[in-house]
Structure formats: structure tokens, C-alpha cells
Coordinates of C-alpha atoms and ligand atoms in Angstrom, one line a residue:
M139 CA 0.0 0.0 0.0
K140 CA 1.4 3.4 -0.9
E141 CA 2.3 5.5 2.1
I142 CA 1.3 9.2 2.1
L143 CA 2.5 11.6 4.8
V144 CA -0.4 14.0 5.6
T145 CA 0.9 16.9 7.7
G146 CA -1.9 18.7 9.4
G147 CA -4.0 15.6 8.7
A148 CA -6.0 15.9 11.9
G149 CA -7.5 19.2 10.9
Y150 CA -10.6 20.1 8.9
I151 CA -9.5 19.5 5.3
G152 CA -6.7 17.1 6.1
S153 CA -9.0 14.7 8.0
H154 CA -11.3 14.5 5.0
V155 CA -8.4 13.7 2.8
V156 CA -7.1 11.1 5.2
K157 CA -10.4 9.4 5.2
M158 CA -10.6 9.4 1.4
L159 CA -7.0 8.2 1.0
A160 CA -7.8 5.2 3.1
E161 CA -11.0 4.5 1.2
R162 CA -9.1 4.6 -2.1
G163 CA -6.5 2.1 -1.0
Y164 CA -3.6 4.3 0.2
H165 CA -2.0 4.3 3.6
P166 CA -2.1 7.8 5.1
I167 CA 0.3 8.6 7.9
V168 CA -1.0 11.6 9.8
F169 CA 1.7 14.0 11.1
D170 CA 0.0 16.7 13.2
S171 CA 1.0 18.8 16.3
L172 CA -2.6 18.6 17.5
E173 CA -2.4 22.4 18.1
N174 CA -5.4 22.9 15.9
G175 CA -6.2 19.3 14.9
F176 CA -8.1 16.6 16.8
A177 CA -6.9 13.0 17.3
E178 CA -10.6 12.0 17.2
F179 CA -10.7 13.1 13.5
V180 CA -8.2 10.5 12.5
K181 CA -9.2 7.6 14.7
G182 CA -8.2 4.3 13.1
H183 CA -5.4 5.9 11.2
E184 CA -1.7 6.1 12.0
L185 CA -0.9 9.4 13.8
V186 CA 2.5 10.8 14.5
V187 CA 2.2 13.8 16.9
G188 CA 4.8 16.3 15.8
D189 CA 5.5 19.7 14.4
I190 CA 6.7 20.3 10.9
G191 CA 9.4 22.5 12.4
D192 CA 10.9 19.3 13.9
Y193 CA 13.5 18.3 11.3
D194 CA 14.8 15.3 13.2
L195 CA 11.4 13.8 13.7
L196 CA 10.5 14.3 10.0
V197 CA 13.7 12.7 8.9
D198 CA 13.1 9.8 11.3
V199 CA 9.6 9.2 9.8
F200 CA 10.9 9.5 6.2
R201 CA 13.8 7.1 6.9
K202 CA 11.6 4.5 8.6
R203 CA 8.8 4.6 6.1
K204 CA 8.4 4.5 2.4
I205 CA 6.5 7.8 1.8
V206 CA 5.8 8.4 -1.8
C207 CA 4.2 11.8 -1.4
V208 CA 3.6 14.5 1.2
M209 CA 0.4 16.4 1.4
N210 CA 0.7 19.5 3.5
F211 CA -2.3 20.9 5.5
A212 CA -0.2 22.1 8.5
S213 CA -0.8 25.8 8.2
Y214 CA -2.5 28.7 9.9
I215 CA -5.5 29.9 7.9
A216 CA -7.1 32.9 9.5
V217 CA -6.7 36.0 7.3
G218 CA -7.6 38.5 10.0
E219 CA -5.2 36.9 12.5
S220 CA -2.4 36.9 9.8
M221 CA -2.7 40.7 9.6
Q222 CA -2.3 41.1 13.4
L223 CA 0.3 38.3 13.9
P224 CA 2.2 38.1 10.6
L225 CA 5.3 36.5 12.2
K226 CA 3.2 33.6 13.4
Y227 CA 2.2 33.0 9.8
Y228 CA 5.6 33.5 8.2
T229 CA 7.1 31.2 10.9
N230 CA 4.7 28.4 10.5
N231 CA 3.5 28.6 6.9
V232 CA 6.8 29.5 5.4
A233 CA 9.8 28.8 7.7
K234 CA 8.5 25.5 9.0
T235 CA 7.3 24.4 5.6
L236 CA 10.9 25.1 4.3
N237 CA 12.1 22.8 7.1
L238 CA 9.7 20.1 5.8
F239 CA 11.1 20.5 2.3
R240 CA 14.7 20.2 3.7
A241 CA 13.8 16.9 5.4
M242 CA 12.0 15.7 2.2
I243 CA 15.0 16.5 0.0
E244 CA 17.4 15.0 2.5
C245 CA 15.4 11.7 2.4
E246 CA 14.7 11.9 -1.4
V247 CA 10.9 12.3 -1.0
K248 CA 10.1 14.2 -4.2
R249 CA 6.3 14.6 -4.5
F250 CA 4.3 17.3 -2.7
I251 CA 0.7 18.4 -2.7
F252 CA 0.2 21.8 -1.4
S253 CA -2.9 23.5 0.1
S254 CA -2.8 26.9 -1.5
T255 CA -5.6 29.5 -1.6
A256 CA -7.6 31.9 -3.7
A257 CA -6.1 34.5 -1.4
V258 CA -3.0 34.5 -3.7
Y259 CA -5.0 36.5 -6.2
G260 CA -5.9 39.4 -3.9
Y261 CA -8.4 41.7 -5.6
P262 CA -8.9 39.9 -8.9
E263 CA -9.2 41.9 -12.1
K264 CA -11.5 39.3 -13.8
V265 CA -13.9 36.6 -12.5
P266 CA -14.1 33.7 -12.8
I267 CA -10.5 33.7 -11.9
Q268 CA -8.1 31.6 -13.9
E269 CA -4.7 30.3 -12.7
D270 CA -2.7 32.6 -14.9
A271 CA -4.4 35.7 -13.3
M272 CA -2.1 38.2 -11.6
L273 CA -0.9 37.1 -8.2
F274 CA -1.1 39.9 -5.7
P275 CA -2.1 38.7 -2.2
I276 CA -3.4 41.4 0.1
N277 CA -2.7 39.8 3.4
P278 CA 0.2 37.9 5.1
Y279 CA -1.8 34.6 4.9
G280 CA -2.1 34.8 1.1
R281 CA 1.6 35.9 0.9
T282 CA 2.8 32.9 2.8
K283 CA 1.0 30.6 0.4
L284 CA 2.3 32.4 -2.7
M285 CA 5.9 32.3 -1.3
I286 CA 5.6 28.5 -0.9
E287 CA 4.3 28.1 -4.4
Q288 CA 7.4 30.1 -5.6
V289 CA 9.7 28.0 -3.5
L290 CA 8.2 24.9 -5.0
R291 CA 8.9 26.0 -8.6
D292 CA 12.5 26.6 -7.6
L293 CA 12.8 23.2 -5.9
D294 CA 11.3 21.6 -9.0
A295 CA 14.0 23.2 -11.1
A296 CA 16.8 22.5 -8.7
S297 CA 16.0 19.2 -7.1
G298 CA 13.3 17.7 -9.2
M299 CA 10.6 18.1 -6.6
K300 CA 7.3 17.5 -8.4
F301 CA 4.4 19.4 -6.8
I302 CA 0.7 20.2 -7.3
A303 CA -0.5 23.3 -5.6
L304 CA -4.3 23.4 -5.2
R305 CA -5.8 26.9 -4.7
Y306 CA -8.9 26.4 -2.7
F307 CA -11.7 28.8 -2.8
N308 CA -14.1 28.6 0.2
A309 CA -13.9 25.1 1.7
A310 CA -17.2 24.3 3.4
G311 CA -19.5 21.4 4.4
A312 CA -18.5 18.1 6.1
D313 CA -18.3 14.4 5.4
P314 CA -21.9 13.1 5.2
S315 CA -21.1 10.5 7.9
G316 CA -21.1 13.4 10.5
E317 CA -17.9 11.9 12.0
I318 CA -15.6 14.8 11.0
G319 CA -16.1 18.4 10.0
E320 CA -15.1 22.0 10.6
S321 CA -13.9 23.0 14.0
H322 CA -11.7 26.0 14.4
T323 CA -10.9 28.0 17.6
P324 CA -11.8 30.7 17.2
E325 CA -14.2 29.9 14.4
T326 CA -14.1 32.7 11.8
H327 CA -15.9 31.0 8.8
L328 CA -19.3 32.0 7.6
I329 CA -21.3 28.8 7.4
P330 CA -20.3 27.4 10.9
L331 CA -21.0 30.9 12.4
V332 CA -24.4 31.1 10.8
L333 CA -25.2 27.7 12.2
R334 CA -24.0 28.8 15.6
S335 CA -26.5 31.7 15.5
I336 CA -29.2 29.1 15.2
L337 CA -27.8 26.8 17.9
E338 CA -26.7 29.3 20.5
D339 CA -29.1 31.8 22.0
E340 CA -26.5 34.5 22.7
Y341 CA -24.8 34.4 19.3
T342 CA -25.8 36.6 16.4
I343 CA -23.9 36.4 13.1
T344 CA -22.6 39.8 11.8
V345 CA -22.6 40.4 8.0
F346 CA -19.3 42.0 7.3
G347 CA -20.2 44.9 4.9
T348 CA -23.3 45.6 2.9
D349 CA -21.9 48.1 0.5
Y350 CA -19.9 45.8 -1.8
R351 CA -20.4 46.0 -5.6
T352 CA -22.6 43.0 -5.7
H353 CA -26.4 42.5 -6.3
D354 CA -27.3 42.6 -2.6
G355 CA -24.3 44.5 -1.3
T356 CA -22.6 41.6 0.4
C357 CA -19.5 39.7 -0.6
I358 CA -19.6 36.9 -3.2
R359 CA -17.6 33.7 -2.6
D360 CA -17.3 30.3 -4.3
Y361 CA -18.1 27.6 -1.7
I362 CA -16.7 24.2 -2.4
H363 CA -17.5 21.0 -0.5
V364 CA -14.6 19.6 1.5
N365 CA -15.0 16.1 0.0
D366 CA -14.8 17.6 -3.5
L367 CA -11.5 19.2 -2.4
A368 CA -10.4 15.8 -1.0
D369 CA -11.3 14.1 -4.2
A370 CA -9.1 16.6 -6.1
H371 CA -6.2 15.7 -3.8
I372 CA -6.4 12.1 -4.7
L373 CA -6.5 13.0 -8.4
A374 CA -3.5 15.2 -7.9
L375 CA -1.7 12.3 -6.1
E376 CA -2.5 10.0 -9.0
A377 CA -1.2 12.6 -11.5
L378 CA 2.1 12.9 -9.5
L379 CA 2.5 9.1 -9.3
A380 CA 2.0 8.9 -13.0
E381 CA 4.9 11.3 -13.3
K382 CA 2.9 14.2 -14.6
E383 CA 4.5 17.7 -14.5
S384 CA 4.2 20.1 -11.6
A385 CA 1.1 22.2 -11.8
V386 CA -1.2 24.7 -10.1
Y387 CA -5.0 24.3 -10.1
N388 CA -8.0 26.4 -8.8
L389 CA -10.6 24.4 -6.9
G390 CA -14.1 25.9 -6.8
N391 CA -17.6 25.4 -8.1
G392 CA -17.4 28.3 -10.5
R393 CA -20.6 29.8 -8.9
G394 CA -20.6 32.5 -6.4
F395 CA -23.1 33.3 -3.6
T396 CA -23.4 36.4 -1.5
V397 CA -23.3 36.3 2.3
R398 CA -27.0 36.9 2.4
E399 CA -27.7 34.0 0.0
V400 CA -25.6 31.7 2.2
I401 CA -27.6 32.8 5.3
D402 CA -30.8 32.1 3.3
A403 CA -29.5 28.7 2.3
V404 CA -28.9 27.9 6.0
R405 CA -32.5 29.0 6.8
R406 CA -33.8 26.6 4.1
A407 CA -31.6 23.7 5.0
T408 CA -32.3 23.9 8.7
G409 CA -35.8 25.2 8.7
K410 CA -34.6 27.7 11.3
K411 CA -34.0 31.4 11.2
P412 CA -30.4 32.6 11.7
K413 CA -29.9 35.6 14.0
V414 CA -28.3 38.2 11.8
K415 CA -27.0 41.8 12.3
E416 CA -25.1 44.0 9.9
G417 CA -21.6 45.3 10.6
P418 CA -18.7 47.1 8.8
R419 CA -16.5 45.5 6.2
R420 CA -13.8 43.1 7.3
P421 CA -10.4 44.4 6.1
G422 CA -8.9 42.5 3.2
D423 CA -12.2 41.1 1.7
P424 CA -12.5 41.5 -2.1
D425 CA -16.0 42.0 -3.5
V426 CA -16.1 38.8 -5.5
L427 CA -14.0 35.6 -5.6
V428 CA -15.2 32.9 -8.0
A429 CA -13.0 30.2 -9.5
S430 CA -12.6 28.9 -12.9
S431 CA -11.8 25.3 -12.3
E432 CA -11.7 24.3 -16.0
K433 CA -8.1 23.5 -15.8
A434 CA -8.6 20.9 -12.9
M435 CA -11.5 19.5 -14.7
K436 CA -9.6 19.1 -18.0
K437 CA -6.2 18.0 -16.7
L438 CA -7.1 16.1 -13.5
G439 CA -10.6 14.9 -14.6
W440 CA -12.0 16.5 -11.5
K441 CA -15.7 17.2 -11.1
P442 CA -17.4 18.4 -7.9
K443 CA -20.1 16.0 -6.8
M444 CA -21.6 18.1 -4.0
A445 CA -21.8 21.3 -5.8
E446 CA -25.1 22.6 -4.6
L447 CA -24.9 25.2 -1.8
E448 CA -27.9 23.4 -0.1
T449 CA -26.0 20.1 0.0
I450 CA -22.9 21.9 1.4
V451 CA -24.9 23.5 4.1
E452 CA -26.9 20.4 5.0
T453 CA -23.7 18.4 5.6
A454 CA -22.3 21.2 7.7
W455 CA -25.6 21.2 9.7
N456 CA -25.5 17.5 10.2
W457 CA -21.9 17.7 11.5
E458 CA -22.6 20.7 13.7
R459 CA -25.4 18.9 15.5
Q460 CA -23.5 15.7 15.9
R461 CA -20.4 17.3 17.3
R462 CA -22.4 19.3 19.8
R463 CA -24.0 16.0 20.9
K464 CA -20.5 14.5 21.4
G465 CA -19.4 17.7 23.3
W466 CA -16.7 18.6 20.8
Ligands
LIG5 N1 -18.4 36.7 6.7 C1 -19.3 37.5 7.4 N2 -19.5 37.3 8.7 C2 -18.7 36.4 9.4 C3 -17.7 35.6 8.7 C4 -17.6 35.8 7.4 O1 -20.0 38.3 6.8 O2 -18.9 36.3 10.7 C5 -18.2 36.9 5.2 C6 -16.8 37.3 4.9 O3 -16.7 38.8 4.9 C7 -16.7 36.7 3.5 C8 -17.5 35.5 3.5 O4 -18.4 35.6 4.6 O5 -17.2 37.6 2.5 C9 -16.7 34.2 3.7 O6 -15.8 34.4 4.7 P1 -15.0 33.2 5.4 O7 -14.3 33.8 6.6 O8 -16.0 32.1 5.7 O9 -14.0 32.7 4.4 P2 -12.8 33.6 3.6 O10 -13.5 34.1 2.4 O11 -12.3 34.6 4.5 O12 -11.9 32.5 3.2

């Protein structure tokens, strides 16, 4: 069975990928510090508790095992926090990731799948956004991801490191089993927060900005189901194993929804009314981010299976209720 090292595999997107890797006949080895991940998310899978800054531990794992590819989800992801604590982001998302590359090259592990982001585009000139659009991130989070993409190109040229960088748009939803899902502390993402406004009496969701240049004044985003993202990772892995060239792909549904439309979809999916108030814009939010994922569809044969916003919201709702029952 092919062994895949999944750093950050006990987090939201990583745990969905781990589950799918195992279902598709791979052997995922989760490498996670558990700072933001949960051991419960990877129950039944091999877990090494460690930090990607720990060179000796990484080398030890690479030497003892036969890892054919590394998938890296071990990064900080909150845009707002990255503006307040840039060094935290540059240290983890860049410096520690370079350390991971150093260990990989030392041990001749030469395939890498990278969680990149739509934030590398900043304020896009044209939507849907294609991969060759201008890259001009407007916050430290986006800059850390772009830096690693650039490093990967250099490593490909110098050391033959083959990589696929996947630029996610808005990851959302949960595995339909309800066993794993989104859980961040603090939670900053729209769908879990709208659900919270239904489940917690004292919580009201704030709409960040109502004067954007969109049809209802709120931001448009492209929400993509986490299992569709996971599926793209498996296809990317297969492409790298088949010795395809390094590449960068957008992953989104190609359809955008406003914040108000998402809130309405939650109302429809749950039959309950979210508590909503309006607030100022959140710094660093572009009006519209919608992906063109044509390239991933054409080259990887990817096709989102849970593309409907209602399906995405229903799976998130299912997870949110189950985890509260379990006290997570
Ligand atoms: N948003 C909002 N209220 C919140 C959280 C998010 O209005 O409490 C908006 C945010 O401004 C953005 C969209 O919802 O337009 C998606 O934000 P999220 O933080 O989920 O993902 P991001 O786009 O930052 O990756």
C-alpha cells in the first residue's frame, strides 16, 4: 500500500483527505501537532504527533517509512489573524514548511501536494479567476501561500521536486457521515457561524459589509465541498504518481453566492432562522471571488459531486449537531 504523509492531517480539510485516501487504498500517515487538529478526527489511522518544524522527527519518519508523497495541510489559515500576527504566519506557513522541504530533499521524497488558496489573487481583475491571473495577495496569509508556491517552482527546477498546488476557494461542508467536520478555535468562517447563530441563544452572526459592488451589497464567494476538495487531492496524487508535470489548479464550483444568500440557504436547509446583524467590512475582503476550475476538470478529470450550496450547508448542519451532541 502506498504511504502518504499527511501533515496537518488531523485538521478540517486534512482529515477528510485522510479518510478518502484510506478508502481509495492508500496508507495515510498523519503528522500533526494537534495544536489545531483533533486525534478523534483520525481515529483508526496512524498518527505521529509532531510539528513540521521538527526536522529530526520528520527525517526519522521518512527514513523508517516509504513515503511516496507528502500532502501538507499544516498551516494557519485565518486571514484576520495573519494581519495582526504576521510573524506567526511567516514562521509556520513559510519557515517550518521550508524545514519540511529540507527533510524531504534529505530523504529523497520528491512529491508534494500543497494547500494553496484563492487569497494568492488578492483583488482579482476578472472573475471567474483563472490560474494565470495576476498574483497579488493582500494579506500575510495569502503571501505565505504564494511564497511556498514560488519556492516549489525553484525546488522543482533545482531538485526535481514535483508538486501540485491546489488553490482552494471557500472550503465548506462536512463528510456526510457526520464523524468529521469543521472545528476551528476561534471559528471565523461564515457557514459554521451562521449555524452557531441558530444553535446558541446568545450568538448573532454579523454580516461584514453591505456596500460591496454585488447585487445585494454583500461579498460573493465560491463555496466548495470539503469532500470535493479531498477528491481533487487524490486525483493530484495520481497525477504525480503517473509522473505528470508540476502544476497549479484552482478548486471551486465556479458559482458565487453572497453572504445573504448563504444565510438564506442555511435557513432553508435547517428550517430555522439565523440571527443576523449588519456590521462594517472586514479588512482585506474582495467583493467577488469565484473560481474557474476548468483546468482541474480538464487535466485532472475533477468534477465536484456536492456542488449545490444546499448540500454543502446540509452536511455542515449534520456535523454541527453531531459534534455538539458529542461535546466537541
Ligand atoms: N463573513 C461574514 N461574517 C462572518 C464571517 C464571514 O459576513 O462572521 C463573510 C466574509 O466577509 C466573506 C464570507 O463571509 O465575505 C466568507 O468568509 P469566510 O471567513 O468564511 O471565508 P474567507 O472568504 O475569508 O476564506
